[in-house]
Short mmCIF file of C-alpha atoms in Angstrom, two decimals:
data_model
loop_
_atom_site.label_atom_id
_atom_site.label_comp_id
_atom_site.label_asym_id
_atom_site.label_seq_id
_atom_site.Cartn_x
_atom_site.Cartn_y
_atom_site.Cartn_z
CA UNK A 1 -3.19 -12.73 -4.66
CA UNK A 2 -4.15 -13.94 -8.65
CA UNK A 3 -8.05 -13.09 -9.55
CA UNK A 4 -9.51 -13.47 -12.52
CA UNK A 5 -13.29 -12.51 -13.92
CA UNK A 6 -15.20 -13.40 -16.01
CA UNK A 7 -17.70 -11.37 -16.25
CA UNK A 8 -16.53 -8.11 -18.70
CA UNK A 9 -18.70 -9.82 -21.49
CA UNK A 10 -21.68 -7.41 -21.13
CA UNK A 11 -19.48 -4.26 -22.63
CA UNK A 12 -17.48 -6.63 -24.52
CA UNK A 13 -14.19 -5.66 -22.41
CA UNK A 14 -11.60 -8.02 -22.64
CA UNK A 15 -10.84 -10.33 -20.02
CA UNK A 16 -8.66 -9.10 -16.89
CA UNK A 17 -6.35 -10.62 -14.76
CA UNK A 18 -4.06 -9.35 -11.73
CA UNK A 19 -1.78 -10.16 -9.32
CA UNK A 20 -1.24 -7.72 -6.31
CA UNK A 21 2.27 -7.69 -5.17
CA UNK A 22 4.13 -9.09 -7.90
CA UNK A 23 7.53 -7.73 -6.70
CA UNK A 24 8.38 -8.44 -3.54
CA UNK A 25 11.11 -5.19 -3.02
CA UNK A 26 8.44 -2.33 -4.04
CA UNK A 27 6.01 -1.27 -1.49
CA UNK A 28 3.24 -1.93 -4.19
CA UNK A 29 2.91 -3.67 -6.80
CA UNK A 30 0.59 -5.14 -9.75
CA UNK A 31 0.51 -6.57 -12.73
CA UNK A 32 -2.42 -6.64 -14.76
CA UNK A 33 -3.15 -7.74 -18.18
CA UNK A 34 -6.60 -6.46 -20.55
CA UNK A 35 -6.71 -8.91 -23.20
CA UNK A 36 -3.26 -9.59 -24.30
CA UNK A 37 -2.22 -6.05 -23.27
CA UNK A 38 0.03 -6.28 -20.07
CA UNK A 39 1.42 -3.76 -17.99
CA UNK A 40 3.28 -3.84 -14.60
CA UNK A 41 3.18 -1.21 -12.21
CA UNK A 42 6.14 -0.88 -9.21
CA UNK A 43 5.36 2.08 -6.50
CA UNK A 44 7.54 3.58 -4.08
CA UNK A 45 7.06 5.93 -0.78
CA UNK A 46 6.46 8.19 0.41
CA UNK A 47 9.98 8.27 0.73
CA UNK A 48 13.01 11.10 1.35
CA UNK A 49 13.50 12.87 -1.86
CA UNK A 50 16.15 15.86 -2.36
CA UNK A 51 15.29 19.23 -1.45
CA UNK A 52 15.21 20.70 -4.72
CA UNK A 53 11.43 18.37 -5.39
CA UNK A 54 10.75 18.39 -2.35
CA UNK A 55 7.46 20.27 -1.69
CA UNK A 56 6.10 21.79 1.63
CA UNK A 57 2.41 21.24 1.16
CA UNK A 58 2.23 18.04 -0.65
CA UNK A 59 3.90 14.73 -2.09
CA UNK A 60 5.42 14.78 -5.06
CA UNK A 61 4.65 12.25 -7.46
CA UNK A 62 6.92 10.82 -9.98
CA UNK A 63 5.88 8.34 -13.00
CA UNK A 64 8.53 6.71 -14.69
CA UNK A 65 7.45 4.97 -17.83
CA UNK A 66 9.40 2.58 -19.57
CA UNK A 67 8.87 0.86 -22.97
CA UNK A 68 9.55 -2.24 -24.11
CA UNK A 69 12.02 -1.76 -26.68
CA UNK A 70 13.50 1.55 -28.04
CA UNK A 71 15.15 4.49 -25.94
CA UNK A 72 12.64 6.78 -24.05
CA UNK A 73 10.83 8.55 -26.76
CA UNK A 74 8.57 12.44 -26.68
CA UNK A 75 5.63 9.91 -26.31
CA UNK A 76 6.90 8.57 -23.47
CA UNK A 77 7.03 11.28 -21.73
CA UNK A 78 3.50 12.56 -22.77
CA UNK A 79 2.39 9.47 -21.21
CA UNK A 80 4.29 9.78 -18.17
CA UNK A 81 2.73 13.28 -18.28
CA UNK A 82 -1.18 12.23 -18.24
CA UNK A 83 -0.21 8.96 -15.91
CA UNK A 84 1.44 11.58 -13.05
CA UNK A 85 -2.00 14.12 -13.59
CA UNK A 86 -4.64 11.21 -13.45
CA UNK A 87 -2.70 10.01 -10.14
CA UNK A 88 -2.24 13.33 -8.51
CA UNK A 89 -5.97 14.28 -8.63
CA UNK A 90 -6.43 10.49 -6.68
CA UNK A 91 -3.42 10.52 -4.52
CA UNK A 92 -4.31 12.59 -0.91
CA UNK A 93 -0.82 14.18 -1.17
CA UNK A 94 -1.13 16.52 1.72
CA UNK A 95 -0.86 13.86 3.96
CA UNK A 96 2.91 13.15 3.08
CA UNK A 97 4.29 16.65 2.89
CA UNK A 98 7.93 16.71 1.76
CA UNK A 99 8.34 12.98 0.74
CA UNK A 100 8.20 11.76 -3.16
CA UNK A 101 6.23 9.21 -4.35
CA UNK A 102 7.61 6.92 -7.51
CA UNK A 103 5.14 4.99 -9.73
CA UNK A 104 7.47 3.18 -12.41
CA UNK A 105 5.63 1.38 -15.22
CA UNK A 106 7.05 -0.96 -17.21
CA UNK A 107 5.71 -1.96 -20.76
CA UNK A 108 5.27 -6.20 -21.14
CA UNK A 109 2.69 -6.53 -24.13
CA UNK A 110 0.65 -3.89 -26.25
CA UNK A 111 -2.01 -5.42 -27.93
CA UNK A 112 -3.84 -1.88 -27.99
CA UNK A 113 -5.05 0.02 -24.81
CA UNK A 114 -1.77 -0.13 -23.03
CA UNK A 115 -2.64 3.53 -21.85
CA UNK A 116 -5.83 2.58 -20.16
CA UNK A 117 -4.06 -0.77 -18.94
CA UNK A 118 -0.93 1.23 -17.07
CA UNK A 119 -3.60 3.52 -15.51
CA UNK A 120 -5.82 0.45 -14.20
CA UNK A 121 -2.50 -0.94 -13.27
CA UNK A 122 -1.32 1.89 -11.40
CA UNK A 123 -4.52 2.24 -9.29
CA UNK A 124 -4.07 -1.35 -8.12
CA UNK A 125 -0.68 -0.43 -7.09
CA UNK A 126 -1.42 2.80 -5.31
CA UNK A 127 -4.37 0.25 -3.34
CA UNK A 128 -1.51 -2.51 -2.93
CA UNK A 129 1.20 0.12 -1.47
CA UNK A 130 -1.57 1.95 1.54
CA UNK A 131 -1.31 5.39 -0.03
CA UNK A 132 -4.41 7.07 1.13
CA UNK A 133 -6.36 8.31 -2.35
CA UNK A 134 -9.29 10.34 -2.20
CA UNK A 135 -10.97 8.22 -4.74
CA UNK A 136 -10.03 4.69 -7.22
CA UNK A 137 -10.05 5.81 -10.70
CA UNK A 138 -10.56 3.64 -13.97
CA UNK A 139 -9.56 3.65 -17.28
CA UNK A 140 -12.01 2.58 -20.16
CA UNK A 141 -10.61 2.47 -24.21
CA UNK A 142 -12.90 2.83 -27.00
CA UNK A 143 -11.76 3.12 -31.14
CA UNK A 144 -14.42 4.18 -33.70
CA UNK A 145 -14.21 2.43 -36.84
CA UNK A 146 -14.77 3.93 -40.42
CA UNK A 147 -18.23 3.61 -40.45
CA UNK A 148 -19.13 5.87 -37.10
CA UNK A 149 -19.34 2.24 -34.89
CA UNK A 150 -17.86 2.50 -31.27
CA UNK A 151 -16.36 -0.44 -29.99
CA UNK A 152 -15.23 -0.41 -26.33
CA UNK A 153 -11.88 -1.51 -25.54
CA UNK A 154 -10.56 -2.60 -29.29
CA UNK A 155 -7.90 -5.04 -29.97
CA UNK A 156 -5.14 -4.65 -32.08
CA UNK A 157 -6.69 -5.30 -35.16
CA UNK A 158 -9.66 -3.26 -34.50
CA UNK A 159 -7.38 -0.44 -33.69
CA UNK A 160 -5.69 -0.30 -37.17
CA UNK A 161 -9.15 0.27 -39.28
CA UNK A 162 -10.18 2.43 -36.64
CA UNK A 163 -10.56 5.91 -37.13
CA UNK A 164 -9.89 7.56 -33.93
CA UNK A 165 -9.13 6.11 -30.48
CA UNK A 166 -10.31 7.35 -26.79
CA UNK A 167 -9.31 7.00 -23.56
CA UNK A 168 -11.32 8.12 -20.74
CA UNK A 169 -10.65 8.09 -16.86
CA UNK A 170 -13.04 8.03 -14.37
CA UNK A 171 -13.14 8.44 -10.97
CA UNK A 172 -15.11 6.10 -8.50
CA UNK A 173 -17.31 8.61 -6.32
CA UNK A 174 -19.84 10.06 -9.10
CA UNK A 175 -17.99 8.85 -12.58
CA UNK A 176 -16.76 11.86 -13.22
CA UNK A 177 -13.99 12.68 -15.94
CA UNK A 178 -10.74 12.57 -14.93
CA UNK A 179 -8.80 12.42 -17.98
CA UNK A 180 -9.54 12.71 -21.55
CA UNK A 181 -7.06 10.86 -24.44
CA UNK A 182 -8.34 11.15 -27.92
CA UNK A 183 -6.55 10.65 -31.19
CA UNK A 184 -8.25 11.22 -34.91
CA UNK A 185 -10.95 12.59 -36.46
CA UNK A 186 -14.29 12.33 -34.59
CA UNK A 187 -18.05 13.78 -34.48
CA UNK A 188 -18.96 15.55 -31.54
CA UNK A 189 -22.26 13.26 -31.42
CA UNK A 190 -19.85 10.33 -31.21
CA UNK A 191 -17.32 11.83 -28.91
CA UNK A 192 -20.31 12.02 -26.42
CA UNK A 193 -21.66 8.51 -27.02
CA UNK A 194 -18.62 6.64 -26.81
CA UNK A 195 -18.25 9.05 -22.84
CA UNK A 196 -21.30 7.67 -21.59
CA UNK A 197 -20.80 4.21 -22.86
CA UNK A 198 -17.22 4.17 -21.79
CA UNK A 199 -18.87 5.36 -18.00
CA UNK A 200 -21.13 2.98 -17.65
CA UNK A 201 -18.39 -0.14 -18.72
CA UNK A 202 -15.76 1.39 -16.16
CA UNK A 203 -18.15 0.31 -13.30
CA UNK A 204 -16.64 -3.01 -14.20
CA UNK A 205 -13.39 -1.88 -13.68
CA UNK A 206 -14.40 -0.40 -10.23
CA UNK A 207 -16.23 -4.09 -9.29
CA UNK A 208 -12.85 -5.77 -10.42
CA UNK A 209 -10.59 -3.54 -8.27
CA UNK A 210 -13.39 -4.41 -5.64
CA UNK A 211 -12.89 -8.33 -6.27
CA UNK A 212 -9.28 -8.54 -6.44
CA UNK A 213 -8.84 -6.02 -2.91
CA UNK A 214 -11.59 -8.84 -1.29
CA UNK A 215 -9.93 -11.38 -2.18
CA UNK A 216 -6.78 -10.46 -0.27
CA UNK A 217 -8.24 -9.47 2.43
CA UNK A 218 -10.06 -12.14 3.67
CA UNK A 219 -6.15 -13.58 3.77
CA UNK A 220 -4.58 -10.84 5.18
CA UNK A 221 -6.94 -10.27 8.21
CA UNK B 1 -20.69 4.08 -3.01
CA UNK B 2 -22.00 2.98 0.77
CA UNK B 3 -20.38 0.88 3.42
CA UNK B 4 -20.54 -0.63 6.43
CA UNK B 5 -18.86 -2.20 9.14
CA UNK B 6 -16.81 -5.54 8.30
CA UNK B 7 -16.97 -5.06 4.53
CA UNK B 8 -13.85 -4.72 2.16
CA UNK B 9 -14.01 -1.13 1.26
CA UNK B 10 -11.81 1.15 -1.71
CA UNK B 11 -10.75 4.35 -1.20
CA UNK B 12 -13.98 7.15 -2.44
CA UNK B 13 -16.17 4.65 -0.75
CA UNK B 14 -19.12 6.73 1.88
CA UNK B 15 -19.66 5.42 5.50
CA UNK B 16 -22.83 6.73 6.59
CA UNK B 17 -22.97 4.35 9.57
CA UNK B 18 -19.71 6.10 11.37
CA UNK B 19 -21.71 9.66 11.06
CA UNK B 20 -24.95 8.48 12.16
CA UNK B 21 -22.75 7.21 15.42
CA UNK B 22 -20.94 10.33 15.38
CA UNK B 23 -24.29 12.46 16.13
CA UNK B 24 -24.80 10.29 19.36
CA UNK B 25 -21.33 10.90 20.98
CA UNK B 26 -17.99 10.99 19.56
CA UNK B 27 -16.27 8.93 17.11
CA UNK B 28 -12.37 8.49 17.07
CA UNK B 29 -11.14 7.64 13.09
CA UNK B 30 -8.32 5.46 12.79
CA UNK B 31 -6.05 5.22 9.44
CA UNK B 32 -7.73 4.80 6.30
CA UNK B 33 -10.73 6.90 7.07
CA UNK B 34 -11.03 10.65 6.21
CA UNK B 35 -13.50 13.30 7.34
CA UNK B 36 -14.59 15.68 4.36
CA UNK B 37 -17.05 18.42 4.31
CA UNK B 38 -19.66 16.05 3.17
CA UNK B 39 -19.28 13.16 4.92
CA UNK B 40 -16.80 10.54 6.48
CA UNK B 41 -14.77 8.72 3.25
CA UNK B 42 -12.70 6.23 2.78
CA UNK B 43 -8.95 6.55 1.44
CA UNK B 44 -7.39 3.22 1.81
CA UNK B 45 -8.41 -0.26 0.65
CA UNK B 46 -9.16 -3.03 2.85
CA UNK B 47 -11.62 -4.33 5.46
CA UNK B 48 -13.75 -1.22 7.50
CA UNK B 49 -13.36 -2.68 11.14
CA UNK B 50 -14.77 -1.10 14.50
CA UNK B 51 -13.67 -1.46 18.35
CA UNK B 52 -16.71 -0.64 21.05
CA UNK B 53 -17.79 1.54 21.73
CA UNK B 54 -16.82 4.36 18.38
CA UNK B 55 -13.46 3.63 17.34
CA UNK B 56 -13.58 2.91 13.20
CA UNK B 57 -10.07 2.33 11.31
CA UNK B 58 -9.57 0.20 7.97
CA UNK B 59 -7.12 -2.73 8.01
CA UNK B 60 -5.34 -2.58 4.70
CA UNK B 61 -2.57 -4.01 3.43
CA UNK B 62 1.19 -1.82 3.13
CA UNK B 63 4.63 -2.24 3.70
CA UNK B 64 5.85 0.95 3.90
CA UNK B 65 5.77 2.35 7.58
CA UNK B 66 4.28 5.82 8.41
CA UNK B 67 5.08 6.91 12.13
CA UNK B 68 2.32 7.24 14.18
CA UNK B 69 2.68 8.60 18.01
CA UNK B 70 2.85 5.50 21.06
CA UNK B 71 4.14 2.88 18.53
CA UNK B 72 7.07 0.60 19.18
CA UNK B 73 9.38 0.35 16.23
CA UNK B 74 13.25 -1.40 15.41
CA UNK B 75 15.59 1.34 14.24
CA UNK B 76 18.68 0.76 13.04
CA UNK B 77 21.17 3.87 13.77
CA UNK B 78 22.91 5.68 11.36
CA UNK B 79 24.57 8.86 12.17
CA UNK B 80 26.04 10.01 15.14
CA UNK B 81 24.97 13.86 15.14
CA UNK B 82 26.50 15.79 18.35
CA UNK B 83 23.92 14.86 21.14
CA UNK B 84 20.86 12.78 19.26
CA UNK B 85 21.77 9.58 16.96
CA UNK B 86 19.78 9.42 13.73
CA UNK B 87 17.87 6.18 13.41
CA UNK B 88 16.42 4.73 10.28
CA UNK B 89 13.35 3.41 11.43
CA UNK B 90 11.64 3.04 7.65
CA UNK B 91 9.45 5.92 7.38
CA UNK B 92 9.68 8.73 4.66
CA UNK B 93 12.28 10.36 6.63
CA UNK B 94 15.00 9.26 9.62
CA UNK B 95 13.92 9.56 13.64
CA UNK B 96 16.06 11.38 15.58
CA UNK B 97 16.79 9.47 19.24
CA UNK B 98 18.53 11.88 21.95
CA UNK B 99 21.50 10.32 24.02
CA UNK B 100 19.70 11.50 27.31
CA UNK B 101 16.82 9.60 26.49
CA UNK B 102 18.20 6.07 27.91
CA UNK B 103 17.40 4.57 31.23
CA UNK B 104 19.75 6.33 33.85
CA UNK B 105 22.22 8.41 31.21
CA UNK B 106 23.26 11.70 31.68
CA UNK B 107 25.15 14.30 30.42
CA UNK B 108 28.24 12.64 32.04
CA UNK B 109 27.17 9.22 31.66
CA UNK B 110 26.09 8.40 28.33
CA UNK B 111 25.06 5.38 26.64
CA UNK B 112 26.72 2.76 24.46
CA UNK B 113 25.56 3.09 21.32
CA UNK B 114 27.25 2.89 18.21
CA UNK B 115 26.37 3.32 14.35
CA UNK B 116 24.76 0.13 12.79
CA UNK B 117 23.13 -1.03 16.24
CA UNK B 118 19.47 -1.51 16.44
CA UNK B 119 17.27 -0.16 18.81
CA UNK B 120 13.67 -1.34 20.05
CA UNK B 121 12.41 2.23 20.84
CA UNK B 122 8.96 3.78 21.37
CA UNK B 123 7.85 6.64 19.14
CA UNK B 124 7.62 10.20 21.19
CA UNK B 125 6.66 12.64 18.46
CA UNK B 126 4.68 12.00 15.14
CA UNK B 127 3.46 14.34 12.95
CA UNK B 128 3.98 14.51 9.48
CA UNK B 129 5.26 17.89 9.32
CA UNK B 130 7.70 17.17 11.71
CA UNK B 131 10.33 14.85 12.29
CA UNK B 132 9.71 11.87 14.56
CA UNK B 133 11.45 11.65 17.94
CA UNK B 134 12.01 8.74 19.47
CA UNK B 135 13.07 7.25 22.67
CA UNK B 136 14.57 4.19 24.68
CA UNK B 137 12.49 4.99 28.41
CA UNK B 138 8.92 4.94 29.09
CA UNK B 139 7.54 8.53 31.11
CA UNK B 140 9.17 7.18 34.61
CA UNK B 141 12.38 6.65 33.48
CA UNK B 142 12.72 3.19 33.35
CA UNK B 143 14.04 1.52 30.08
CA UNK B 144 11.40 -1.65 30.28
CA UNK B 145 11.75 -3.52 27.10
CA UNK B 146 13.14 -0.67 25.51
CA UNK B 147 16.95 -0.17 24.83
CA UNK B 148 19.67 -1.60 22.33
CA UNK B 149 18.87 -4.81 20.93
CA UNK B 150 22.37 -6.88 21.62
CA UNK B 151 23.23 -9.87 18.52
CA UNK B 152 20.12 -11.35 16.99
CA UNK B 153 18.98 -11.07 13.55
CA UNK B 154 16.43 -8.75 12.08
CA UNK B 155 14.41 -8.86 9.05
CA UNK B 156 11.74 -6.75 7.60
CA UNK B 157 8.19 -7.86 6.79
CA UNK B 158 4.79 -6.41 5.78
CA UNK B 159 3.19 -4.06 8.57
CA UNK B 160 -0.06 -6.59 8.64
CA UNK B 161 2.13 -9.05 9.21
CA UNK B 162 3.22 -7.64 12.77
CA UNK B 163 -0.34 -6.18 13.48
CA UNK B 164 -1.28 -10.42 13.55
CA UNK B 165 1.20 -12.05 15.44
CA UNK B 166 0.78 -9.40 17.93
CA UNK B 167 -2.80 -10.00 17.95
CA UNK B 168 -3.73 -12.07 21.20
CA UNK B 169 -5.81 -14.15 19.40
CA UNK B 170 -2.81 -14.99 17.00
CA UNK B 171 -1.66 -18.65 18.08
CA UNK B 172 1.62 -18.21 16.31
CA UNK B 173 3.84 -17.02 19.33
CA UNK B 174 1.87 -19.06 22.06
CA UNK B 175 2.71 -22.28 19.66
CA UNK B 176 6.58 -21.77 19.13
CA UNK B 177 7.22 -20.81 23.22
CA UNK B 178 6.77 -23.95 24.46
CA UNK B 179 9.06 -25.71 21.09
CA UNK B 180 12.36 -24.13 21.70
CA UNK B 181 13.74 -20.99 23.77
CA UNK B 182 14.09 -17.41 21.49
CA UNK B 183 13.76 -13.86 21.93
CA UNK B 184 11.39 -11.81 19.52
CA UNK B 185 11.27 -8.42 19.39
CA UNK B 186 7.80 -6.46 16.70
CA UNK B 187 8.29 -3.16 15.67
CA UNK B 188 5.56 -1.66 14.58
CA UNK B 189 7.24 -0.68 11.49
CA UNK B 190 7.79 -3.65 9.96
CA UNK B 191 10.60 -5.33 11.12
CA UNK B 192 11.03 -8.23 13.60
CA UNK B 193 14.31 -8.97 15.53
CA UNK B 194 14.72 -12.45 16.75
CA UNK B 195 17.22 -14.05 18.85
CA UNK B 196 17.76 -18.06 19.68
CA UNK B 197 20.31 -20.43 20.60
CA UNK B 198 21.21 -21.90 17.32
CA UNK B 199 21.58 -20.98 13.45
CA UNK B 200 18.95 -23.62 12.79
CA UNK B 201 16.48 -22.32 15.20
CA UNK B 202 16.88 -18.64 14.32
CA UNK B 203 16.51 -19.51 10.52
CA UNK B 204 13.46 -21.98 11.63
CA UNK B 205 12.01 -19.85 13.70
CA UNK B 206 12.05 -16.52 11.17
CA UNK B 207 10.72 -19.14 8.56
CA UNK B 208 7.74 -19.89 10.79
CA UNK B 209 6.81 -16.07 10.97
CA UNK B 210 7.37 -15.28 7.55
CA UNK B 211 5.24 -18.07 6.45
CA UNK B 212 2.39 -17.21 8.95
CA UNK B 213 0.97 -14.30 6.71
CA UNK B 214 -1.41 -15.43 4.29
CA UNK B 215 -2.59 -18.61 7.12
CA UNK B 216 -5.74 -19.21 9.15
CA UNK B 217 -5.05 -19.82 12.74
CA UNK B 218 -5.58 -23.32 12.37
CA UNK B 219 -2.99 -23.37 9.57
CA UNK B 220 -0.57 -21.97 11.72
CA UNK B 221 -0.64 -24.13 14.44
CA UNK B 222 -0.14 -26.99 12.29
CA UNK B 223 2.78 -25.69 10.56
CA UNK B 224 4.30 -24.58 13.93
CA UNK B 225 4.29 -28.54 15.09
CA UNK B 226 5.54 -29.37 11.63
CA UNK B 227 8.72 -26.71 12.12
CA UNK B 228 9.43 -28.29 15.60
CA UNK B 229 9.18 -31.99 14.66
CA UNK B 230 11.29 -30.71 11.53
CA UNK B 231 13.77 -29.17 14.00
CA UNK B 232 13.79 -32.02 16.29
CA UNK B 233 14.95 -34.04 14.03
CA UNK B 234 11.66 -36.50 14.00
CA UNK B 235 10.70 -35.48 10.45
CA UNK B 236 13.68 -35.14 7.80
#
């Protein structure tokens, strides 16, 4: 289950690879890398949980995130935060009332964009483990450099003269915003810009979830 | 984003095709396919597949089991809870199997079944607000191929995996009858119990269906022959 593509070179996105059910305990798995910027993504359930979680009209979801080095920081947990909200509005909960549903991502390399990487990661997960989603969703990074320049899924070295960073998930039905990231000091002019740009590159991301999920199951069937 | 039959479909995706069919007569929508207000969507990734004459589903790939009514799963019990055993059949939550549903038990009489056994039982009730019921006899009373699986040895696999080797077309089975003598018991959720005469086969034989996943028919025949010769002793 490895794909790799080649073609991200219209929006300049870095290169991606994945590989569907890297772990062989979890009930889904991937690990996918943006660049040099890997992430890998367990997920569990649904599954029992204990009463006290437990919820009578939906599953609950649970992200754990866990970074490379360091204890588990504020930031982590902001993270952990946006991850659980972008997969909740995907994730058709009602359909596992009462169970719990654990997406644990674990930190390998951050070259920049590890955000937008553990979210693409995590929807190939939720596709590898059968939970039914209402929709795929997609994560596209863009930085804007000192003089007003967007450039769509920076590096690391592009992110340390850059002036503010974005991240920006869509979903796959009509491109609408999910979830909105942004850090620095930005014009409203380019705040819109770098949305629309960022929506039109994360059909790429859709097309690559679309590649890697045909590739497996031509094998599987 | 449109679909059609027989193409590999993600979960937001339209199928326009299933409602068009739907207007005629009536469509039945198997997992992975979910009727909104606007249309008939996708929610699970994999290939959109139809049965004549208007039954859709989507074949994806998963490992963890969610009951679903008429299915025949391994459980493995584990609690004893006054007059129904709770069996752990994989699914979010345990199955609950009553003592009076074996072949010819009764209040009086009831069956042999301890904590840790595994049973081959058919699933009775499953909804996901409720727990699932299952049971050991089929709606006459007779236990079939239901009932407590004696010795053997189970392991647990991906549900696609069981879906193809208890396809008919799947050669798999129909190859390894005729090589050496086993019992093989699918449940539906994943888990495969298998019982032959020797260490060597069992281990052979569990080899042969864990390695049949990602294989083409052909593929698996030839590996089957390559098992038995290996068994046999004519290859070492």
């Amino acid at each position: 289950m490895e794909v790799e593509n080649t073609d991200l070179k219209d929006f300049k996105l870095r290169p991606m690879k994945c590989e569907c059910n890297f772990l062989s305990k979890s009930d889904g798995s991937a690990i996918l890398s943006q660049g040099q910027t890997v992430a890998l993504v367990s997920v569990n359930g649904p599954l029992d949980i204990k009463m006290t979680s437990q919820s009578i009209e939906k599953a609950t979801l649970e992200v754990l995130f866990t970074s490379k080095v360091g204890k588990p920081s504020v930031a982590d947990r902001y993270k952990e935060h946006v991850i659980r909200q972008t997969c909740e509005s995907a994730i058709l909960g009602s359909l596992y009332p009462r169970t719990g549903i654990t997406v644990t991502i674990q930190e390998l390399e951050d070259y920049g964009g590890f955000t937008v990487c553990s979210i693409n990661c995590a929807c190939l997960a939720l596709l590898n483990a059968g939970v039914a989603m209402r929709h795929t969703f997609a994560g596209v990074a863009c930085a804007v450099d000192e003089q007003g320049n967007i450039q769509l899924d920076p590096d690391a070295a592009q992110l340390e003269t850059a002036r503010a960073t974005m991240n920006f998930v869509f979903d796959s039905r009509e491109k609408r915003l999910i979830t909105s990231l942004t850090n620095g000091s930005f014009s409203e002019d380019a705040y819109k810009e770098a949305l629309e740009r960022c929506r039109s590159a994360s059909q790429l991301v859709f097309d690559f979830y679309k590649d890697i999920v045909s590739k497996y199951s031509y094998v599987i069937g | 984003m449109k679909v059609k039959v027989g193409d590999v479909v993600l979960p937001g995706d339209l199928c326009e095709e299933i409602v068009a069919a739907g207007e005629k007569s009536k469509v039945i929508l198997g997992p992975g396919l979910k009727k909104e207000v606007d249309g008939i969507y996708v929610s699970k990734a994999g290939t959109l597949r139809k049965r004549a004459p208007n039954t859709y589903w989507v074949d994806n790939y998963q490992k963890r089991y969610i009951p679903a009514r008429g299915e025949n799963v391994i459980g493995i019990v584990a609690q004893k809870a006054g007059d129904i055993f709770r069996v752990d059949v994989g699914g979010s939550c345990t199955a609950s199997l009553s003592y009076l549903s074996f072949e010819g038990a009764t209040k009086k009489n009831r069956p042999k079944v301890v904590i840790g056994d595994v049973v081959y039982a058919k699933m009775l009730v499953a909804s996901k607000d409720m727990e699932p019921e299952i049971v050991c006899v089929d709606s006459h009373g007779k236990k079939g191929r239901l009932g407590v699986l004696e010795d053997g040895f189970v392991f647990k696999c991906s549900l696609n995996l069981i879906r193809k080797i208890l396809n008919p077309d799947c050669p798999l089975i129909n190859s390894l009858k005729n090589q050496w003598p086993f019992e093989l018991a699918a449940g539906m959720n994943g888990r495969i119990w298998i019982k032959a005469n020797t260490l060597r086969e069992t281990i052979a034989l569990g080899n042969a269906i864990l390695g049949s996943e990602y294989l083409s028919n052909d593929e698996i025949k030839s590996m089957c022959t390559n098992i038995a010769g290996i068994l046999a002793g004519h290859i070492s």
